[in-house]
CSV table of C-alpha atoms in Angstrom, one decimal:
chain,number,residue,atom,x,y,z
A,13,UNK,CA,8.7,62.4,38.4
A,14,UNK,CA,7.6,60.9,41.7
A,15,UNK,CA,8.4,57.2,41.7
A,16,UNK,CA,6.0,56.6,44.6
A,17,UNK,CA,3.0,57.7,42.6
A,18,UNK,CA,0.8,54.7,41.6
A,19,UNK,CA,1.6,53.7,38.0
A,20,UNK,CA,-2.1,54.0,37.0
A,21,UNK,CA,-2.0,57.7,37.6
A,22,UNK,CA,1.2,58.4,35.7
A,23,UNK,CA,1.2,59.7,32.2
A,24,UNK,CA,2.4,57.6,29.3
A,25,UNK,CA,5.5,59.7,29.0
A,26,UNK,CA,6.3,59.2,32.7
A,27,UNK,CA,5.8,55.5,32.4
A,28,UNK,CA,8.1,55.3,29.4
A,29,UNK,CA,10.7,57.4,31.2
A,30,UNK,CA,10.5,54.8,34.0
A,31,UNK,CA,10.8,52.0,31.6
A,32,UNK,CA,13.9,53.5,30.2
A,33,UNK,CA,15.3,53.3,33.7
A,34,UNK,CA,14.5,49.6,33.9
A,35,UNK,CA,11.2,49.8,35.7
A,36,UNK,CA,9.1,46.8,34.6
A,37,UNK,CA,6.2,47.9,36.8
A,38,UNK,CA,5.8,50.9,34.5
A,39,UNK,CA,5.5,48.5,31.6
A,40,UNK,CA,2.7,46.6,33.4
A,41,UNK,CA,0.8,49.9,33.7
A,42,UNK,CA,1.2,50.7,30.1
A,43,UNK,CA,0.3,47.2,29.0
A,44,UNK,CA,-2.9,47.2,31.1
A,45,UNK,CA,-3.8,50.6,29.7
A,46,UNK,CA,-3.5,49.5,26.0
A,47,UNK,CA,-3.9,45.7,26.0
A,48,UNK,CA,-7.6,45.7,25.3
A,49,UNK,CA,-7.4,48.4,22.6
A,50,UNK,CA,-4.6,46.6,20.9
A,51,UNK,CA,-6.5,43.2,21.0
A,52,UNK,CA,-9.7,44.8,19.7
A,53,UNK,CA,-7.9,46.6,16.9
A,54,UNK,CA,-6.0,43.4,16.0
A,55,UNK,CA,-9.2,41.5,15.9
A,56,UNK,CA,-10.7,44.2,13.6
A,57,UNK,CA,-7.9,43.7,11.2
A,58,UNK,CA,-7.5,39.9,11.4
A,59,UNK,CA,-11.1,38.9,12.1
A,60,UNK,CA,-9.8,36.2,14.3
A,61,UNK,CA,-9.4,36.2,18.1
A,62,UNK,CA,-6.6,33.7,18.1
A,63,UNK,CA,-4.6,35.8,15.5
A,64,UNK,CA,-5.5,38.9,17.5
A,65,UNK,CA,-3.8,37.4,20.6
A,66,UNK,CA,-0.7,36.6,18.5
A,67,UNK,CA,-0.7,40.2,17.3
A,68,UNK,CA,-1.1,41.5,20.8
A,69,UNK,CA,2.1,39.6,21.9
A,70,UNK,CA,4.1,40.7,18.8
A,71,UNK,CA,3.0,44.3,19.2
A,72,UNK,CA,4.2,44.5,22.7
A,73,UNK,CA,7.4,42.6,22.0
A,74,UNK,CA,8.1,45.0,19.2
A,75,UNK,CA,7.5,47.9,21.6
A,76,UNK,CA,9.8,46.4,24.2
A,77,UNK,CA,12.6,46.0,21.8
A,78,UNK,CA,12.7,49.8,21.6
A,79,UNK,CA,14.0,49.9,25.2
A,80,UNK,CA,16.2,51.3,26.6
A,81,UNK,CA,16.4,54.6,24.8
A,82,UNK,CA,12.8,54.9,23.5
A,83,UNK,CA,11.3,58.3,23.1
A,84,UNK,CA,7.6,58.7,22.6
A,85,UNK,CA,7.1,61.6,20.2
A,86,UNK,CA,3.3,61.1,19.6
A,87,UNK,CA,0.3,59.7,21.4
A,88,UNK,CA,0.7,56.0,22.4
A,89,UNK,CA,-2.1,54.9,20.2
A,90,UNK,CA,-0.6,56.8,17.3
A,91,UNK,CA,2.7,54.9,17.9
A,92,UNK,CA,1.0,51.5,18.3
A,93,UNK,CA,-1.5,51.7,15.5
A,94,UNK,CA,0.8,51.1,12.5
A,95,UNK,CA,2.5,48.3,14.4
A,96,UNK,CA,-0.8,46.6,15.1
A,97,UNK,CA,-2.0,47.1,11.6
A,98,UNK,CA,1.2,45.8,9.9
A,99,UNK,CA,1.5,42.8,12.3
A,100,UNK,CA,-2.2,42.0,11.7
A,101,UNK,CA,-1.9,42.1,8.0
A,102,UNK,CA,1.2,39.9,8.2
A,103,UNK,CA,-0.6,37.4,10.6
A,104,UNK,CA,-3.6,37.3,8.4
A,105,UNK,CA,-1.5,36.7,5.3
A,106,UNK,CA,0.3,33.9,7.0
A,107,UNK,CA,-3.0,32.3,8.1
A,108,UNK,CA,-4.7,32.7,4.8
A,109,UNK,CA,-1.8,32.0,2.4
A,110,UNK,CA,-4.0,29.7,0.4
A,111,UNK,CA,-6.9,32.1,0.2
A,112,UNK,CA,-7.4,35.4,-1.5
A,113,UNK,CA,-6.4,38.3,0.8
A,114,UNK,CA,-8.4,41.0,-1.0
A,115,UNK,CA,-8.6,44.0,1.2
A,116,UNK,CA,-6.9,43.9,4.6
A,117,UNK,CA,-10.0,45.2,6.4
A,118,UNK,CA,-12.4,42.9,4.5
A,119,UNK,CA,-13.1,41.1,7.7
A,120,UNK,CA,-15.9,43.5,8.2
A,121,UNK,CA,-17.6,42.4,5.0
A,122,UNK,CA,-17.9,38.8,6.2
A,123,UNK,CA,-17.7,38.9,9.9
A,124,UNK,CA,-20.2,41.2,11.6
A,125,UNK,CA,-18.2,41.9,14.7
A,126,UNK,CA,-21.0,41.3,17.1
A,127,UNK,CA,-23.6,38.8,15.8
A,128,UNK,CA,-25.9,39.5,18.8
A,129,UNK,CA,-26.1,43.2,18.1
A,130,UNK,CA,-29.3,44.9,17.1
A,131,UNK,CA,-30.4,44.9,13.4
A,132,UNK,CA,-29.3,48.4,12.8
A,133,UNK,CA,-25.8,47.5,13.9
A,134,UNK,CA,-25.7,44.7,11.4
A,135,UNK,CA,-26.9,47.1,8.8
A,136,UNK,CA,-24.2,49.5,9.9
A,137,UNK,CA,-21.6,46.7,9.4
A,138,UNK,CA,-22.9,46.1,5.9
A,139,UNK,CA,-22.7,49.8,5.0
A,140,UNK,CA,-19.2,50.0,6.6
A,141,UNK,CA,-18.2,47.2,4.3
A,142,UNK,CA,-19.2,49.2,1.3
A,143,UNK,CA,-16.8,52.0,2.2
A,144,UNK,CA,-13.3,51.9,0.8
A,145,UNK,CA,-10.6,50.6,3.2
A,146,UNK,CA,-9.1,54.1,3.5
A,147,UNK,CA,-12.5,55.8,4.4
A,148,UNK,CA,-13.5,53.1,6.8
A,149,UNK,CA,-10.1,53.2,8.5
A,150,UNK,CA,-10.3,56.9,9.2
A,151,UNK,CA,-13.9,56.7,10.3
A,152,UNK,CA,-13.2,53.9,12.8
A,153,UNK,CA,-10.0,55.6,14.1
A,154,UNK,CA,-11.9,58.8,14.8
A,155,UNK,CA,-15.1,57.5,16.3
A,156,UNK,CA,-14.2,54.0,17.7
A,157,UNK,CA,-10.6,54.5,18.7
A,158,UNK,CA,-11.1,58.1,19.7
A,159,UNK,CA,-8.0,59.5,17.9
A,160,UNK,CA,-8.2,63.2,16.9
A,161,UNK,CA,-7.6,64.2,13.3
A,162,UNK,CA,-3.9,65.1,13.9
A,163,UNK,CA,-3.3,61.8,15.5
A,164,UNK,CA,-4.9,59.9,12.7
A,165,UNK,CA,-2.7,61.8,10.2
A,166,UNK,CA,0.3,60.8,12.2
A,167,UNK,CA,-0.7,57.2,12.6
A,168,UNK,CA,-1.5,56.8,8.9
A,169,UNK,CA,1.3,59.1,7.7
A,170,UNK,CA,-1.0,61.1,5.5
A,171,UNK,CA,-1.7,64.9,5.4
A,172,UNK,CA,-4.3,66.3,7.7
A,173,UNK,CA,-6.4,67.5,4.7
A,174,UNK,CA,-6.6,64.0,3.4
A,175,UNK,CA,-7.8,62.8,6.8
A,176,UNK,CA,-10.6,65.4,6.8
A,177,UNK,CA,-11.6,64.6,3.2
A,178,UNK,CA,-11.8,60.8,3.9
A,179,UNK,CA,-13.8,61.4,7.1
A,180,UNK,CA,-16.1,63.8,5.3
A,181,UNK,CA,-16.7,61.3,2.5
A,182,UNK,CA,-17.3,58.4,4.8
A,183,UNK,CA,-19.8,60.4,6.8
A,184,UNK,CA,-21.5,61.5,3.6
A,185,UNK,CA,-21.9,57.9,2.5
A,186,UNK,CA,-23.4,56.9,5.8
A,187,UNK,CA,-25.7,60.0,5.7
A,188,UNK,CA,-27.0,59.1,2.2
A,189,UNK,CA,-27.4,55.4,2.7
A,190,UNK,CA,-31.0,54.5,3.6
A,191,UNK,CA,-29.8,51.8,6.0
A,192,UNK,CA,-27.8,54.3,8.1
A,193,UNK,CA,-29.3,57.8,7.4
A,194,UNK,CA,-31.6,57.4,10.4
A,195,UNK,CA,-28.6,57.9,12.6
A,196,UNK,CA,-28.4,61.5,11.3
A,197,UNK,CA,-32.0,62.4,11.8
B,3,UNK,CA,-14.4,58.8,-3.8
B,4,UNK,CA,-11.9,61.6,-4.5
B,5,UNK,CA,-9.9,62.5,-1.4
B,6,UNK,CA,-8.4,65.6,-3.1
B,7,UNK,CA,-11.5,67.8,-2.5
B,8,UNK,CA,-10.9,70.9,-0.2
B,9,UNK,CA,-10.9,69.9,3.5
B,10,UNK,CA,-14.4,69.8,5.0
B,11,UNK,CA,-15.3,72.3,7.7
B,12,UNK,CA,-14.8,70.8,11.2
B,13,UNK,CA,-18.5,70.8,12.1
B,14,UNK,CA,-19.2,68.4,9.1
B,15,UNK,CA,-16.7,65.9,10.5
B,16,UNK,CA,-18.7,65.2,13.7
B,17,UNK,CA,-20.9,62.2,14.0
B,18,UNK,CA,-24.1,61.9,16.0
B,19,UNK,CA,-23.7,60.2,19.4
B,20,UNK,CA,-26.1,57.3,18.3
B,21,UNK,CA,-23.8,56.6,15.3
B,22,UNK,CA,-20.7,56.6,17.4
B,23,UNK,CA,-22.3,54.2,19.9
B,24,UNK,CA,-23.4,51.9,17.0
B,25,UNK,CA,-20.0,52.0,15.5
B,26,UNK,CA,-18.4,51.0,18.7
B,27,UNK,CA,-21.0,48.3,19.3
B,28,UNK,CA,-20.5,47.0,15.7
B,29,UNK,CA,-16.7,46.9,15.7
B,30,UNK,CA,-15.4,46.6,19.2
B,31,UNK,CA,-15.1,43.2,20.6
B,32,UNK,CA,-14.2,42.5,24.2
B,33,UNK,CA,-11.7,39.7,23.8
B,34,UNK,CA,-10.6,37.5,26.7
B,35,UNK,CA,-6.9,37.6,27.0
B,36,UNK,CA,-5.7,34.4,28.7
B,37,UNK,CA,-3.4,34.9,31.7
B,38,UNK,CA,-0.7,32.9,29.9
B,39,UNK,CA,-0.5,35.6,27.2
B,40,UNK,CA,-0.2,38.3,29.8
B,41,UNK,CA,2.5,36.4,31.6
B,42,UNK,CA,4.5,35.8,28.5
B,43,UNK,CA,4.5,39.5,27.6
B,44,UNK,CA,5.3,40.6,31.2
B,45,UNK,CA,8.1,38.0,31.4
B,46,UNK,CA,9.6,39.4,28.2
B,47,UNK,CA,9.3,42.9,29.7
B,48,UNK,CA,11.2,41.8,32.8
B,49,UNK,CA,13.9,40.3,30.7
B,50,UNK,CA,14.2,43.3,28.3
B,51,UNK,CA,14.0,46.1,30.9
B,52,UNK,CA,16.2,44.6,33.6
B,53,UNK,CA,19.4,46.7,33.8
B,54,UNK,CA,22.5,44.9,32.5
B,55,UNK,CA,24.5,43.5,35.4
B,56,UNK,CA,27.5,45.7,36.2
B,57,UNK,CA,30.8,43.8,35.7
B,58,UNK,CA,32.6,43.1,39.0
B,59,UNK,CA,35.6,45.3,39.7
B,60,UNK,CA,37.2,42.9,42.1
B,61,UNK,CA,40.2,41.1,40.6
B,62,UNK,CA,41.6,37.9,41.9
B,63,UNK,CA,44.6,38.7,44.1
B,64,UNK,CA,47.0,36.4,42.1
B,65,UNK,CA,46.2,38.5,39.0
B,66,UNK,CA,46.0,41.9,40.7
B,67,UNK,CA,49.6,42.5,41.8
B,68,UNK,CA,51.3,41.2,38.6
B,69,UNK,CA,48.9,43.4,36.6
B,70,UNK,CA,49.7,46.5,38.7
B,71,UNK,CA,53.4,45.8,38.3
B,72,UNK,CA,53.1,45.5,34.6
B,73,UNK,CA,51.0,48.7,34.4
B,74,UNK,CA,53.7,50.6,36.4
B,75,UNK,CA,56.4,49.3,34.1
B,76,UNK,CA,54.5,50.3,31.0
B,77,UNK,CA,53.7,53.7,32.5
B,78,UNK,CA,57.4,54.3,33.2
B,79,UNK,CA,58.3,53.3,29.7
B,80,UNK,CA,55.8,55.7,28.2
B,81,UNK,CA,57.0,58.5,30.4
B,82,UNK,CA,60.6,57.9,29.4
B,83,UNK,CA,59.6,57.8,25.7
B,84,UNK,CA,57.6,61.0,26.0
B,85,UNK,CA,60.1,63.0,28.0
B,86,UNK,CA,62.6,64.8,25.7
B,87,UNK,CA,66.2,63.6,26.5
B,88,UNK,CA,68.6,66.4,27.7
B,89,UNK,CA,71.3,66.6,25.2
B,90,UNK,CA,74.0,69.3,24.9
B,91,UNK,CA,73.3,72.0,22.2
B,92,UNK,CA,74.9,70.8,19.0
B,93,UNK,CA,74.8,67.1,19.9
B,94,UNK,CA,73.0,66.2,16.7
B,95,UNK,CA,73.6,62.5,16.7
B,96,UNK,CA,72.6,62.3,20.3
B,97,UNK,CA,75.6,60.3,21.3
B,98,UNK,CA,76.2,62.4,24.5
B,99,UNK,CA,79.1,64.4,23.2
B,100,UNK,CA,79.6,67.3,20.9
B,101,UNK,CA,82.3,66.5,18.4
B,102,UNK,CA,83.2,67.0,14.8
B,103,UNK,CA,80.7,64.3,13.7
B,104,UNK,CA,77.9,66.6,14.8
B,105,UNK,CA,79.3,69.5,12.7
B,106,UNK,CA,79.5,67.1,9.7
B,107,UNK,CA,75.9,66.0,10.3
B,108,UNK,CA,74.6,69.5,10.4
B,109,UNK,CA,76.6,70.4,7.3
B,110,UNK,CA,74.9,67.5,5.5
B,111,UNK,CA,71.5,68.5,6.6
B,112,UNK,CA,72.1,72.1,5.5
B,113,UNK,CA,73.2,70.8,2.1
B,114,UNK,CA,69.9,68.9,1.7
B,115,UNK,CA,68.0,72.2,2.1
B,116,UNK,CA,65.4,70.7,4.4
B,117,UNK,CA,63.9,72.9,7.2
B,118,UNK,CA,65.8,72.3,10.4
B,119,UNK,CA,64.6,72.4,14.0
B,120,UNK,CA,65.4,75.5,16.1
B,121,UNK,CA,67.5,73.5,18.6
B,122,UNK,CA,70.2,73.3,16.0
B,123,UNK,CA,70.7,77.0,16.3
B,124,UNK,CA,73.8,76.5,18.4
B,125,UNK,CA,75.1,80.1,18.3
B,126,UNK,CA,71.7,81.5,19.1
B,127,UNK,CA,71.5,84.0,16.2
B,128,UNK,CA,68.0,82.9,15.2
B,129,UNK,CA,68.9,81.0,12.1
B,130,UNK,CA,70.4,77.6,11.4
B,131,UNK,CA,73.2,78.0,8.9
B,132,UNK,CA,76.9,77.4,8.2
B,133,UNK,CA,77.9,79.5,11.3
B,134,UNK,CA,76.3,76.9,13.5
B,135,UNK,CA,78.4,74.2,11.7
B,136,UNK,CA,81.5,76.3,12.6
B,137,UNK,CA,80.3,76.8,16.1
B,138,UNK,CA,79.9,73.1,16.6
B,139,UNK,CA,83.3,72.4,15.1
B,140,UNK,CA,84.9,75.1,17.3
B,141,UNK,CA,83.2,73.7,20.3
B,142,UNK,CA,84.3,70.2,19.4
B,143,UNK,CA,87.9,71.3,19.1
B,144,UNK,CA,87.7,73.3,22.3
B,145,UNK,CA,86.3,70.4,24.1
B,146,UNK,CA,88.9,68.2,22.6
B,147,UNK,CA,91.6,70.6,23.9
B,148,UNK,CA,90.1,70.8,27.3
B,149,UNK,CA,89.8,67.1,27.5
B,150,UNK,CA,93.3,66.5,26.4
B,151,UNK,CA,95.4,65.0,29.1
């Protein structure tokens, strides 16, 4: 590994190797690479920007505690996803202890993510809310977060066949629903 | 919906580009991360990733010499304990001389029937037995005669 190479061009594995040697600049590069994704994902789970920022901090503190000696055995998003999800659920439960916490992803039911979006996006949010949590999670991981099927299986710790089935079912629902079938035409 | 159906063909798992764009628009929010949050995380990283300070190998002089002297004394003691003492063959009780007491000691050990170390084979015939007792006794007597004034 060339330590003179700019951190932005180094792979995740190279940056983690550098972090294991005590290089905090390597962490800065990784942090800047995944900060917005983690925040956005946390906001998707919590439905609250303030909670998402708490989750952002807790996720990277959890990550940092793995050093030195951390070995990345999967994609970085695959590693981070369960941490973000669990920390988000925990943060949301703490924040809403007095309320019902039915469905950890239920935020999409009540909070269209972008209120200024076009009408069909609002319709899409409503249809997404009718999907089961498992189907919606796989759909968003695939098409919003850009994980491939194997990475989704690793992140959710489920068989690849289950990922394919859930994704197929989610797409079938969207294809059949009159509010979203135009996307497939 | 049942997830236990046979896996769908890969081509059925693709989504139209318009749908992907709408999904991103619908679910992804650009959230402003305050610099204080960034700084808190980066500060934690600096603390966590900083290599632990190596302990200084320089000892204060007033401690160094007594410590070295003590270490030498301990080393000498260990060497002395580990080095087998040179005793004459047959000197069972390790008192520095071969006498009748050694033959008595060997006789007692033989009576017990315990396995005996090879160095007690005083006559060198390959076994430790009564003949070694006699050898020690003879030698003790001979030494006694030689030493008689």
